[in-house]
Short mmCIF file of C-alpha atoms and ligand atoms in Angstrom, two decimals:
data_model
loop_
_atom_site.label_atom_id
_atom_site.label_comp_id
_atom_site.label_asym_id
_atom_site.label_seq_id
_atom_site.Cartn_x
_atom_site.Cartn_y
_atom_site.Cartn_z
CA UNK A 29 27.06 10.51 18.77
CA UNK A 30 23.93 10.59 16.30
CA UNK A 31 22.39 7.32 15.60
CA UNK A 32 20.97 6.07 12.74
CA UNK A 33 18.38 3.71 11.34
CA UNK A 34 17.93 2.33 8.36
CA UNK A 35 14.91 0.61 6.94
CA UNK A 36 13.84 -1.15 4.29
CA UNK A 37 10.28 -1.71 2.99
CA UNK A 38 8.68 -4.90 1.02
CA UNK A 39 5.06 -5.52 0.27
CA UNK A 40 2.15 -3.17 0.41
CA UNK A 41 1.46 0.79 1.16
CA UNK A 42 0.38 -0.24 4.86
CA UNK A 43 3.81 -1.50 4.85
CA UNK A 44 5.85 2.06 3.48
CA UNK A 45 3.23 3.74 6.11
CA UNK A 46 4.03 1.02 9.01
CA UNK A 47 7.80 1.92 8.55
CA UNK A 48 6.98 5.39 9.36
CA UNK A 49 5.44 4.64 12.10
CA UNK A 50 8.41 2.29 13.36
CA UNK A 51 10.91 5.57 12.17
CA UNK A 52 8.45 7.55 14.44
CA UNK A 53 8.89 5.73 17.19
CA UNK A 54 12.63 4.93 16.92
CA UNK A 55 13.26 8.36 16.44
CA UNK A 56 12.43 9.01 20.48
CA UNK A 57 15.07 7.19 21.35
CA UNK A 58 17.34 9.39 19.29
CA UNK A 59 17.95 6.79 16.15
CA UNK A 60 17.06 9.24 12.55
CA UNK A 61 16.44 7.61 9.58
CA UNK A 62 19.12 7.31 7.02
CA UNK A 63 19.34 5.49 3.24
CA UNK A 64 23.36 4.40 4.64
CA UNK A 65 22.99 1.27 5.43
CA UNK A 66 26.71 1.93 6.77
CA UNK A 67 26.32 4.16 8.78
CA UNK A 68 23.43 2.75 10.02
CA UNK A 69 22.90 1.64 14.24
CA UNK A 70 19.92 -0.16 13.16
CA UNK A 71 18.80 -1.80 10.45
CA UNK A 72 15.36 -2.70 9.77
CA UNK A 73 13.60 -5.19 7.34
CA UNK A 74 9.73 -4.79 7.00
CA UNK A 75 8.79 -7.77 5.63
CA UNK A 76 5.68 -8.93 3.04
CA UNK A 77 4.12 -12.28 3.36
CA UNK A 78 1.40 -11.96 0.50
CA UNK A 79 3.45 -13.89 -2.32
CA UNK A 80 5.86 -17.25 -1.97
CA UNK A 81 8.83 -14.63 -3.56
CA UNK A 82 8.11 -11.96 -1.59
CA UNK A 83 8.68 -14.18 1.75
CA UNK A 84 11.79 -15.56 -0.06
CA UNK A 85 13.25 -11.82 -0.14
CA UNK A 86 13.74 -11.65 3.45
CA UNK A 87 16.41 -14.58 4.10
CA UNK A 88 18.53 -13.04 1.17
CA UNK A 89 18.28 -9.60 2.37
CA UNK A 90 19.25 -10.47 5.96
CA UNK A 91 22.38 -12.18 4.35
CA UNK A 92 23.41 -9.03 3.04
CA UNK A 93 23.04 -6.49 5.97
CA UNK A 94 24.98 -9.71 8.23
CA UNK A 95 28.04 -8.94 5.85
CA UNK A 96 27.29 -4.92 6.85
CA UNK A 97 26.97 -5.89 10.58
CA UNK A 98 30.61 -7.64 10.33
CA UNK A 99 32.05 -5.03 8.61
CA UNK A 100 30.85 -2.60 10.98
CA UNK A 101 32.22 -4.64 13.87
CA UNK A 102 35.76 -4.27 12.63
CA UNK A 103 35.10 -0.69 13.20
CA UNK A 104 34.30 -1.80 16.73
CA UNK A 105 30.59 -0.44 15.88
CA UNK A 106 27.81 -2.61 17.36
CA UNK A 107 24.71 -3.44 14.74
CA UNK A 108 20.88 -4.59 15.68
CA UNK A 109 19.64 -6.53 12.51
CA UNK A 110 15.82 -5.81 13.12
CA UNK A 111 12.65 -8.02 11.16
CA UNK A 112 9.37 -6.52 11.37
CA UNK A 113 6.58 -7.78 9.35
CA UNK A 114 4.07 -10.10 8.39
CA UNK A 115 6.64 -12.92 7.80
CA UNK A 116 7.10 -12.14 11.17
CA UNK A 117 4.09 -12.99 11.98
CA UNK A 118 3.39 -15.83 9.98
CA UNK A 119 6.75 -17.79 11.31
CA UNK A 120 7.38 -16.37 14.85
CA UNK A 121 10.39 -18.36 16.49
CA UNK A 122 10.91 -20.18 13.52
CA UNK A 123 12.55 -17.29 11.88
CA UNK A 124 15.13 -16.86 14.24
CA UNK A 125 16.74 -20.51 13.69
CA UNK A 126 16.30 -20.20 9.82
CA UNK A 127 18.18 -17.03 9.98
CA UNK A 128 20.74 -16.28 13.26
CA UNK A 129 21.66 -12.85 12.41
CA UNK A 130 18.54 -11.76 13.00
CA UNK A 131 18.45 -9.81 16.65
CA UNK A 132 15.06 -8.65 17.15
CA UNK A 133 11.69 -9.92 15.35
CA UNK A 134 8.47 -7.77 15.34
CA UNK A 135 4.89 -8.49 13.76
CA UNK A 136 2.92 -5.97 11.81
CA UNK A 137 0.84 -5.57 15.41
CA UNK A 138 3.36 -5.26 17.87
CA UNK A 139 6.31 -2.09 16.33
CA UNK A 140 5.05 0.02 19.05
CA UNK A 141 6.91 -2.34 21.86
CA UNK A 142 10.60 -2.04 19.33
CA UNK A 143 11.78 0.57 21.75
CA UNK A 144 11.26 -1.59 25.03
CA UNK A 145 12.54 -4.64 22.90
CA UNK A 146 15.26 -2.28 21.72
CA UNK A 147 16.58 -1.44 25.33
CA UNK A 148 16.19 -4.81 26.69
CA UNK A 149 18.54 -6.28 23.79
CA UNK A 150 21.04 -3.49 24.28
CA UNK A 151 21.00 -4.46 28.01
CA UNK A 152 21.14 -8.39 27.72
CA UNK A 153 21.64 -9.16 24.49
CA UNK A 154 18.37 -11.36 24.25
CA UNK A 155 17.06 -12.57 20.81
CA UNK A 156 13.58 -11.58 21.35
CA UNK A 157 10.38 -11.55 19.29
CA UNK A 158 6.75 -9.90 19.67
CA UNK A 159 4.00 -11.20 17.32
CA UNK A 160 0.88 -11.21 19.35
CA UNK A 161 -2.07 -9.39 18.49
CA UNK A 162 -2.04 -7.38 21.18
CA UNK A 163 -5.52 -6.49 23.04
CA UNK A 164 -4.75 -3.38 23.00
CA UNK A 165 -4.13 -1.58 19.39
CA UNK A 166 -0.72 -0.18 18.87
CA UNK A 167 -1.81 3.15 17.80
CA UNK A 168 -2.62 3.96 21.44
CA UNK A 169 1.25 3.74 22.13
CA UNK A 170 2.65 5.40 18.78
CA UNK A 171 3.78 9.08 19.15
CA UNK A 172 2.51 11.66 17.15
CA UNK A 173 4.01 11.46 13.51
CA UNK A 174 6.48 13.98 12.61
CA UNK A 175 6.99 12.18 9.53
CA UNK A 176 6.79 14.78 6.49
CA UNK A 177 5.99 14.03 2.57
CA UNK A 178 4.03 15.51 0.33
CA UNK A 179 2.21 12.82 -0.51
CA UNK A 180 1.42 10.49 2.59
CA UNK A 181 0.11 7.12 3.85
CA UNK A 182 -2.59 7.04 6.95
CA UNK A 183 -3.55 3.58 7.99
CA UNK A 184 -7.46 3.94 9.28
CA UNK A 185 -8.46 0.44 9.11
CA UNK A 186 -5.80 -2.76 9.43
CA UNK A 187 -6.75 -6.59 9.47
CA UNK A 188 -9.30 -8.40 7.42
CA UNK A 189 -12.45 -10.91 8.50
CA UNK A 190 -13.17 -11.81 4.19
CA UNK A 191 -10.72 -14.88 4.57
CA UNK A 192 -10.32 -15.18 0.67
CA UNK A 193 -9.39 -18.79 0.69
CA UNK A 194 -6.04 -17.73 -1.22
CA UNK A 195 -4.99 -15.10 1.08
CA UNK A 196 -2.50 -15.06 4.35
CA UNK A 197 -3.81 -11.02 5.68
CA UNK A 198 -6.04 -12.46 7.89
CA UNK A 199 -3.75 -14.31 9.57
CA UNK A 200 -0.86 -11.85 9.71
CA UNK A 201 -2.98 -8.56 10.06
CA UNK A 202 -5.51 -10.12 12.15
CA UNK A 203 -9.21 -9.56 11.98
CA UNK A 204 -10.77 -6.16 11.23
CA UNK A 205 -10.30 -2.87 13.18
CA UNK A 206 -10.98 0.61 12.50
CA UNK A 207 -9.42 3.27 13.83
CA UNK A 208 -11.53 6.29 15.45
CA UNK A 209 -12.17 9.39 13.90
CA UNK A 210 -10.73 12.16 16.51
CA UNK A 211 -7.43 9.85 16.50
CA UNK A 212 -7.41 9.60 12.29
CA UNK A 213 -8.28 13.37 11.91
CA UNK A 214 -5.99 14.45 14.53
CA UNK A 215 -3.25 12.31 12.72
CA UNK A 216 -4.63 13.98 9.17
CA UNK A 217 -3.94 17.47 10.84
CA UNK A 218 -0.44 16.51 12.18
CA UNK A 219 0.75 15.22 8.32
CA UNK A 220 -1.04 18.91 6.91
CA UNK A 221 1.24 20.31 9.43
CA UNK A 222 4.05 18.64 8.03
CA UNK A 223 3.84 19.46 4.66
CA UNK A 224 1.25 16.75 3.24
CA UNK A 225 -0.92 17.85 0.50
CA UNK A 226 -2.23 14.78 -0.28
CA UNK A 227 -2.82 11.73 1.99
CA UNK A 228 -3.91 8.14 0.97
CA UNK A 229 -6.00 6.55 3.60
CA UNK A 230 -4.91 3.09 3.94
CA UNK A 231 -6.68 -0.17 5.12
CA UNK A 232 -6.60 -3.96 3.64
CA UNK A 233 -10.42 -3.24 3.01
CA UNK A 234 -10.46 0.36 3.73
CA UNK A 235 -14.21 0.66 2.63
CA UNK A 236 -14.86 -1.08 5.25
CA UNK A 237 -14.01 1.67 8.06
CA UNK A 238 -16.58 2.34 10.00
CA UNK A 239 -16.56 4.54 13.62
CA UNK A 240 -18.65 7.23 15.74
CA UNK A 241 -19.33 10.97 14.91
CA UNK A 242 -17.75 13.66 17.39
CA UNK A 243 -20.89 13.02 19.54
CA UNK A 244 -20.68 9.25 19.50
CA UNK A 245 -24.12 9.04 18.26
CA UNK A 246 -24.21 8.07 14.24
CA UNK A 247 -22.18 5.68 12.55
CA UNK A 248 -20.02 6.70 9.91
CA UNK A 249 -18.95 5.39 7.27
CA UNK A 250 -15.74 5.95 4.35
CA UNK A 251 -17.38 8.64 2.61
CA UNK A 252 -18.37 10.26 6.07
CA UNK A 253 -15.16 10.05 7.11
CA UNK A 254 -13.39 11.59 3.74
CA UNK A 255 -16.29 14.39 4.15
CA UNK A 256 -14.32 14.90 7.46
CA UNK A 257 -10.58 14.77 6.07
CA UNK A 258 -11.73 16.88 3.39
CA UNK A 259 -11.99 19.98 5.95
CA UNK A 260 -8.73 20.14 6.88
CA UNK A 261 -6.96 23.44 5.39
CA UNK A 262 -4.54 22.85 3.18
CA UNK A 263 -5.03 19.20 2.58
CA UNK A 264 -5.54 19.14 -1.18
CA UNK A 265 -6.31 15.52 -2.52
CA UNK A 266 -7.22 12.52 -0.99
CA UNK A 267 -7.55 8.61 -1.86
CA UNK A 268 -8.40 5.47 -0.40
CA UNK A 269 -6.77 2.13 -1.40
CA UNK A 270 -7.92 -0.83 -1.16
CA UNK A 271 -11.44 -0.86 -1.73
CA UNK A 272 -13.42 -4.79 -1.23
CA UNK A 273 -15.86 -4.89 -3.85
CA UNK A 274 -19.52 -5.89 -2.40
CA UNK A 275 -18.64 -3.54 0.73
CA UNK A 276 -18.45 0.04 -1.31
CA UNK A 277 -21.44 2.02 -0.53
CA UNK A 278 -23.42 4.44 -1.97
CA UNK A 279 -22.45 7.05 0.20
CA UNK A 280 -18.56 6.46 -0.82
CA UNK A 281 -19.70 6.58 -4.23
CA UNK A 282 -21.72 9.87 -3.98
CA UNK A 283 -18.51 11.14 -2.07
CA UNK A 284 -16.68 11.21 -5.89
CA UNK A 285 -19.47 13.13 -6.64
CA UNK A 286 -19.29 16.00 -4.17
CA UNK A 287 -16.07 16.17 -2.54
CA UNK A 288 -13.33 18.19 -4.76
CA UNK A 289 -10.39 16.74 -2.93
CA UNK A 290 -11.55 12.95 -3.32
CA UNK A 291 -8.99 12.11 -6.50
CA UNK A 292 -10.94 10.26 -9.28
CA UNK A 293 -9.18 6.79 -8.57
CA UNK A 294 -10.78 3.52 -7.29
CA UNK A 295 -8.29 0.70 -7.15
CA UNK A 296 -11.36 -2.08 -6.91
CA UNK A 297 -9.63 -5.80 -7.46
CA UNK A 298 -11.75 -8.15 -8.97
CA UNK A 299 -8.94 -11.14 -9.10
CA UNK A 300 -10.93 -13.34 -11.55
CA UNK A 301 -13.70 -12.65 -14.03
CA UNK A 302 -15.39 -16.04 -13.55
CA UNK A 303 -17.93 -16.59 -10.50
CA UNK A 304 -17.06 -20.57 -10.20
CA UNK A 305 -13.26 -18.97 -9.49
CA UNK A 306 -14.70 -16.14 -7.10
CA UNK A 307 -16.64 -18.64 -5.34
CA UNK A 308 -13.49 -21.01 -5.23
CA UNK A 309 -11.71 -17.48 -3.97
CA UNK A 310 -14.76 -17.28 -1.22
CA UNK A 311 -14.95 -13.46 -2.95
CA UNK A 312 -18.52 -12.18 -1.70
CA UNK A 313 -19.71 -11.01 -4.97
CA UNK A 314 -20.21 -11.66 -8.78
CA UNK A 315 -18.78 -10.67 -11.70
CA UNK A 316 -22.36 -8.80 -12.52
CA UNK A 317 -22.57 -7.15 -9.39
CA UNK A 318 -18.60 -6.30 -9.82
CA UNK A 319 -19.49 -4.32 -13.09
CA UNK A 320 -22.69 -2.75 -11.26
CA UNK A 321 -20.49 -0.79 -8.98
CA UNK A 322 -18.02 -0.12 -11.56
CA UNK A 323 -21.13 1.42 -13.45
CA UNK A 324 -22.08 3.54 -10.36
CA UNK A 325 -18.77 4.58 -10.14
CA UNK A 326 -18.88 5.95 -13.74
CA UNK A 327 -22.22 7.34 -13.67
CA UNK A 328 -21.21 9.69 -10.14
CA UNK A 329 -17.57 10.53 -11.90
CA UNK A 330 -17.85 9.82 -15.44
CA UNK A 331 -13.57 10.34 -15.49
CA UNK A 332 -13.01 7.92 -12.72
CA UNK A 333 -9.72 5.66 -13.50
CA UNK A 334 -10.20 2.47 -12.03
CA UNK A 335 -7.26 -0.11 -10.95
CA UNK A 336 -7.58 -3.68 -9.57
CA UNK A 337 -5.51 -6.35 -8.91
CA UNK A 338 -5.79 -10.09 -10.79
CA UNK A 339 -4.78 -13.71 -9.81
CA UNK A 340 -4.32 -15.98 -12.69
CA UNK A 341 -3.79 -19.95 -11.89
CA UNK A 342 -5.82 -20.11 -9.24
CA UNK A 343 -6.87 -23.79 -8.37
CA UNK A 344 -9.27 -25.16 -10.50
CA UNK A 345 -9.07 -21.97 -13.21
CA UNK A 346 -10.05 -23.90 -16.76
CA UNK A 347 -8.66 -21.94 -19.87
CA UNK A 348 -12.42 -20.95 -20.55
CA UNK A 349 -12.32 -19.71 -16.91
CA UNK A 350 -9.38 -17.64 -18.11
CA UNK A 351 -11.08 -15.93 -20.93
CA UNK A 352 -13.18 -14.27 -18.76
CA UNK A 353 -10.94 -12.72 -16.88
CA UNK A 354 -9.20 -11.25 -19.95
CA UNK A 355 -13.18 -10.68 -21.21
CA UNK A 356 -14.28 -8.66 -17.97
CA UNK A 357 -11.05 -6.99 -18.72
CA UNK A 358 -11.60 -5.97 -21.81
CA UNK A 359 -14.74 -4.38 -20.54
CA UNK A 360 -13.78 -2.65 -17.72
CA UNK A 361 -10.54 -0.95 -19.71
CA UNK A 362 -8.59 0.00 -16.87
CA UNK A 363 -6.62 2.69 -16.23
CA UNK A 364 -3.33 0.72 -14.07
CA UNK A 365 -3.29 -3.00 -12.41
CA UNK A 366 -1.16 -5.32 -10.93
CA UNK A 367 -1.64 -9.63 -12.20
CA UNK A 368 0.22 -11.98 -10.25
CA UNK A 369 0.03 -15.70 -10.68
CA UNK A 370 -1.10 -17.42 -7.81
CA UNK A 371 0.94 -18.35 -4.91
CA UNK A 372 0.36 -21.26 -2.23
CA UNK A 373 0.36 -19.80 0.86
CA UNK A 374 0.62 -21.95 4.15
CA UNK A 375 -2.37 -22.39 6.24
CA UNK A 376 -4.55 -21.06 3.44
CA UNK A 377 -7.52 -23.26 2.30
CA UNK A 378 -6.75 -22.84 -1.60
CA UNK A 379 -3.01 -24.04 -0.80
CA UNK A 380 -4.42 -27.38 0.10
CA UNK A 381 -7.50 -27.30 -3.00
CA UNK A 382 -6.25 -30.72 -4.94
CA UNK A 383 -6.73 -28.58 -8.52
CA UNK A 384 -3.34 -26.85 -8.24
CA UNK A 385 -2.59 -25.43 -11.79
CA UNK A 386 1.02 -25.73 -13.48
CA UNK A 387 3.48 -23.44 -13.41
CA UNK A 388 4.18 -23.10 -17.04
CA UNK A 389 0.61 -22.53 -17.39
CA UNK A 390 -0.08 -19.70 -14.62
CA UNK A 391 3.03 -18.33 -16.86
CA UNK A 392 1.19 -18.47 -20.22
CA UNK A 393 -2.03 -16.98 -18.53
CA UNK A 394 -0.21 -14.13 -16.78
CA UNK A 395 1.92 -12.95 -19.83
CA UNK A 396 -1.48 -12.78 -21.47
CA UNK A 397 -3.21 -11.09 -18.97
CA UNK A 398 -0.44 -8.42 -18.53
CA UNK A 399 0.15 -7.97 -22.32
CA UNK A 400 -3.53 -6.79 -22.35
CA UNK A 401 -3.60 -4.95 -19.39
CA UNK A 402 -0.15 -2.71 -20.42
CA UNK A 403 -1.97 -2.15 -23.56
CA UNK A 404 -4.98 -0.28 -22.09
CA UNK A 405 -2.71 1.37 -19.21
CA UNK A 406 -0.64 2.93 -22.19
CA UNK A 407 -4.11 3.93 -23.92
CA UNK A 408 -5.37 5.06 -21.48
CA UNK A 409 -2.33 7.81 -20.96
CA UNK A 410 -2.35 8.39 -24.46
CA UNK A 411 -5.53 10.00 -24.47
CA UNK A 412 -4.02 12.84 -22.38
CA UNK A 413 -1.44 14.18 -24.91
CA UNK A 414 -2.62 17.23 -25.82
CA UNK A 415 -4.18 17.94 -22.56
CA UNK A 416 -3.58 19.95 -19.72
CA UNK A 417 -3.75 18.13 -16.07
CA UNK A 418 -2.57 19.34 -12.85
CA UNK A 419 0.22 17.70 -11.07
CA UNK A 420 0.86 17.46 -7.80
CA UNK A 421 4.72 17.48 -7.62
CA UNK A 422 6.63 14.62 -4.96
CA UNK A 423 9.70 14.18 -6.10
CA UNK A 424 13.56 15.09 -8.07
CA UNK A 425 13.49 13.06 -11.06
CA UNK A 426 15.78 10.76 -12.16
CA UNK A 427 17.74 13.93 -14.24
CA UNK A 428 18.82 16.76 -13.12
CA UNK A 429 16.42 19.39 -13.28
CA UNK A 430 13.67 17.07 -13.57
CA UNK A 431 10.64 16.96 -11.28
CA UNK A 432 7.99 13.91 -10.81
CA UNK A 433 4.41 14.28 -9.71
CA UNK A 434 1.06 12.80 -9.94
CA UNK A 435 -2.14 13.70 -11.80
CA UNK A 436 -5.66 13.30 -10.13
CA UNK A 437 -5.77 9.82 -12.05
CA UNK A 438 -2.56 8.42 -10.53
CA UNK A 439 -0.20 9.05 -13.51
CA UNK A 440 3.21 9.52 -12.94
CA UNK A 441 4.20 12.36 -14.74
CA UNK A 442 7.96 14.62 -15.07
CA UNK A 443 8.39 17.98 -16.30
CA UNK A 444 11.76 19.85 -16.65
CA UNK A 445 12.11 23.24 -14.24
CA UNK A 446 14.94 24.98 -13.26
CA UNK A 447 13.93 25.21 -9.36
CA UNK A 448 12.12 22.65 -6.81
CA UNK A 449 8.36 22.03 -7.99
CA UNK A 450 7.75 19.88 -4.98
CA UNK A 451 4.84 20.58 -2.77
CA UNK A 452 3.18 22.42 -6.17
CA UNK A 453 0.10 21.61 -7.82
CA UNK A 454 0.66 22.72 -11.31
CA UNK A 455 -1.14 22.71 -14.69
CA UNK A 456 0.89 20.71 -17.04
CA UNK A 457 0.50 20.61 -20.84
CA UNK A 458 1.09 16.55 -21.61
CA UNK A 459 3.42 15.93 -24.49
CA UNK A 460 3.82 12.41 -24.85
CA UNK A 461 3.02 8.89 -22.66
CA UNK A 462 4.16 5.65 -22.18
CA UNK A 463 2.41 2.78 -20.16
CA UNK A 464 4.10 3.67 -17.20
CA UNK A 465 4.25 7.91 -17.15
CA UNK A 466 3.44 10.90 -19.05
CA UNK A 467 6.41 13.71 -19.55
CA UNK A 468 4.58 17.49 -20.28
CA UNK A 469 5.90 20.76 -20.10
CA UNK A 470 4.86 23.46 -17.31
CA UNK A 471 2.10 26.19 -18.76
CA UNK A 472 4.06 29.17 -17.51
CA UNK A 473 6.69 27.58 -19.86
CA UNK A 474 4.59 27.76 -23.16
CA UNK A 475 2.89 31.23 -22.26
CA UNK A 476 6.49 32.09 -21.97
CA UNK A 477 8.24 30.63 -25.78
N1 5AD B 509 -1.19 -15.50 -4.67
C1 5AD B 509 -1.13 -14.53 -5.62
N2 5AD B 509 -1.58 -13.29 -5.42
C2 5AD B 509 -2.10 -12.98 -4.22
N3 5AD B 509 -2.64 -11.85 -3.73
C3 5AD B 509 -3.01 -12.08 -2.46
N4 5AD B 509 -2.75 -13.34 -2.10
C4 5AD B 509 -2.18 -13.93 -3.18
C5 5AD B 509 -1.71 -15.24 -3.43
N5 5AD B 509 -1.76 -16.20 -2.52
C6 5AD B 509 -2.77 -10.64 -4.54
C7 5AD B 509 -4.24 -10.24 -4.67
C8 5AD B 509 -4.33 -9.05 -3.76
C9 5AD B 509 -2.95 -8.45 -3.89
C10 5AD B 509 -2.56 -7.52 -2.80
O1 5AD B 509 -2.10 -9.57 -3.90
O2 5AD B 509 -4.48 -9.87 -6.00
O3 5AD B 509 -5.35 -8.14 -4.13
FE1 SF4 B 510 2.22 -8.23 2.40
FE2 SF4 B 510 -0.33 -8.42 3.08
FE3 SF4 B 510 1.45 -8.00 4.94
FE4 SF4 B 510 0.89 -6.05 3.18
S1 SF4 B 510 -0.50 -6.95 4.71
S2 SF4 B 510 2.89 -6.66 3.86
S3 SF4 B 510 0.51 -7.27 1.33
S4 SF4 B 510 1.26 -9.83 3.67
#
């Protein structure tokens, strides 16, 4: 009989492309993906450590598939409830006696041992957990991918040595590692193969790749490497998420310059636009130099839409601290972000700074922040009505007959078409936007009324 896995995703795109990689492996032992949890032989949690809620997910979530796994038992079916993750990580053993139905536990290092762990629990029935960080990296063990989207994830880089004093990566991802460049292209080539047409190269400070040439003589760096990717036939756009500020070269930034596929998108957080809250952040750069690079950025690709992320209430933030975050902005007008009000993380240096800021007042800050921030995301797809952008289609929309892509500049964007769009790059003429995503109608269409 067929078996079936079932997974579900929290947290970040490394996440959505380690799941993949776990369906990639799984799928050697015969288990294929399915969205039943029902039916389902396996079912998977990849968990996200980053924020206090997104930890709190997990235990709620595991309740759930439990009442599956009984249910299923009355059918006389046997279920593995599966964590994998970076709350994994963070708790080891511990998360077995806060939650029993959990079977098997996995860190974000360690998926490529799920099918041994997989075959020793079917034979024994042992709880068992992996969350070392392995000397040897993971990837070496992985099979090929066979997984197949249009628009794809490829982790190159994974773990982070920046140890923001706020942030919990570092200890879950582990320190900084880039993966080579025969093993990322030949990885690029398989997703082509598959059907990707555009693939977003993934690391927690992906600017900060760095490998060999073919020869093993010169170093490369991110834009050498996108140079590379951008070679492969049939491989239309690429991006890069996320990008640490005082790390982005000149070389990436010339690379928006000269290489068609490279998508004009840098998601470049800046968290705070005060330097005594950067500093407090242990963030390697200034709010000057931040706006230098976003300068350079404009100057190479005067189009570019840039993203970033924001932390309001961070210990010690005054209210004048605060107005320069909503100041820098202002300034910066960007295109899409994502504000979140700062979390206490265990083992974190900022989770024991004595400054902590109220809740009610991160709450005030944030609904600021975010009111501004929607504002200039909705005007800046405004300005495309009237226009026409090509889309690279991903997706059914939510209607029938309705099709959802992307333009170069991230937007989501649905058109109406009687037959399958996806896997198309299309012009589309925009007809109206909203913060979130811009509806337009297909050229053929018009040259057609
Ligand atoms: N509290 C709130 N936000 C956080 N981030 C990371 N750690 C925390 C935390 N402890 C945010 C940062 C980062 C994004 C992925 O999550 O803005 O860029
Ligand atoms: Fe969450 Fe960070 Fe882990 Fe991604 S790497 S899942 S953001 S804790």
């Amino acid at each position: 009989m067929k078996k079936h896995l079932y997974i579900k995703t929290f947290g970040c795109q490394m996440n959505v492309y380690d799941s993949n990689r776990i369906a990639d492996a799984l799928k050697q032992l015969g288990y294929h993906q399915t969205d039943c949890k029902e039916e389902a032989d396996i079912l998977l949690l990849n968990t996200c450590h980053i924020r206090e809620k997104a930890a709190d997910k997990l235990f709620s979530e595991v309740g759930r598939l439990n009442e599956i796994k009984k249910k299923r038992a009355t059918r006389g079916l046997d279920t593995l409830i599966i964590v994998a993750g970076c709350v994994v990580q963070a708790q080891g053993k511990e998360i077995f006696k806060k939650n029993h139905a959990i079977d098997l536990a996995v860190g974000p290092q360690s998926y490529h041992k799920l099918p041994q762990m997989i075959a020793e629990y079917l034979r024994a029935h042992n709880r068992l957990i992996e969350a070392d960080f392995p000397a040897v990296s993971k990837f070496d063990f992985l099979p090929q991918t066979t997984h197949s989207e249009v628009s794809t994830f490829l982790a190159i880089q994974e773990g982070c040595d920046n140890f923001c004093s706020y942030c919990v990566v570092p200890y879950t991802r582990g320190c900084e590692y880039s993966r080579s460049l025969s093993e990322i292209m030949e990885e690029a080539r398989a997703l082509v193969q598959n059907g990707a047409k555009e693939i977003m190269l993934l690391g927690q400070n992906v600017n900060c790749w760095h490998g060999l040439d073919y020869e093993q003589k010169n170093e490369m760096d991110l834009g050498d490497l996108i140079y590379e990717v951008s070679k492969i036939k049939g491989l239309e756009r690429i991006r890069y998420t996320t990008s640490y500020p005082s790390k982005i070269t000149d070389n990436l930034i010339n690379a928006h310059r000269e290489i068609d596929k490279l998508m004009p998108y840098i998601h470049l957080p800046i968290q705070a636009g005060s330097d005594t809250v950067l500093k407090a952040m242990n963030r390697q750069y200034t709010v000057a130099g931040y706006l230098e690079i976003i300068q350079k950025f404009r100057t190479a690709r005067p189009d570019i839409a840039i993203s970033s992320d924001f932390i309001v209430g961070f210990p010690g933030e005054t209210d004048a601290d605060f107005e320069q975050t909503l100041a820098i902005a202002q300034h910066v007008q960007y295109a899409q972000s994502y504000s979140f009000k700062y979390s206490p993380r265990p083992g974190t240096p900022a989770s024991l700074m004595k400054n902590q800021i109220a809740e009610s007042v991160k709450k005030e800050r944030l609904a600021r922040l975010q009111k501004l921030l929607l504002e200039q995301q909705k005007a800046f797809n405004k300005r495309f009505v009237g226009q026409t952008i090509f889309v690279l289609f991903t997706t059914k929309g939510a209607k029938s007959g309705q099709w959802m892509g992307w333009t170069p500049y991230m937007q989501n964007t649905h058109v109406e078409a009687p037959n399958s769009l996806i896997g198309q790059i299309l012009p589309v003429k925009i007809t109206s936007a909203t913060a979130s995503s811009l509806s337009g109608t297909l050229i053929p269409d018009i040259l057609n009324a």
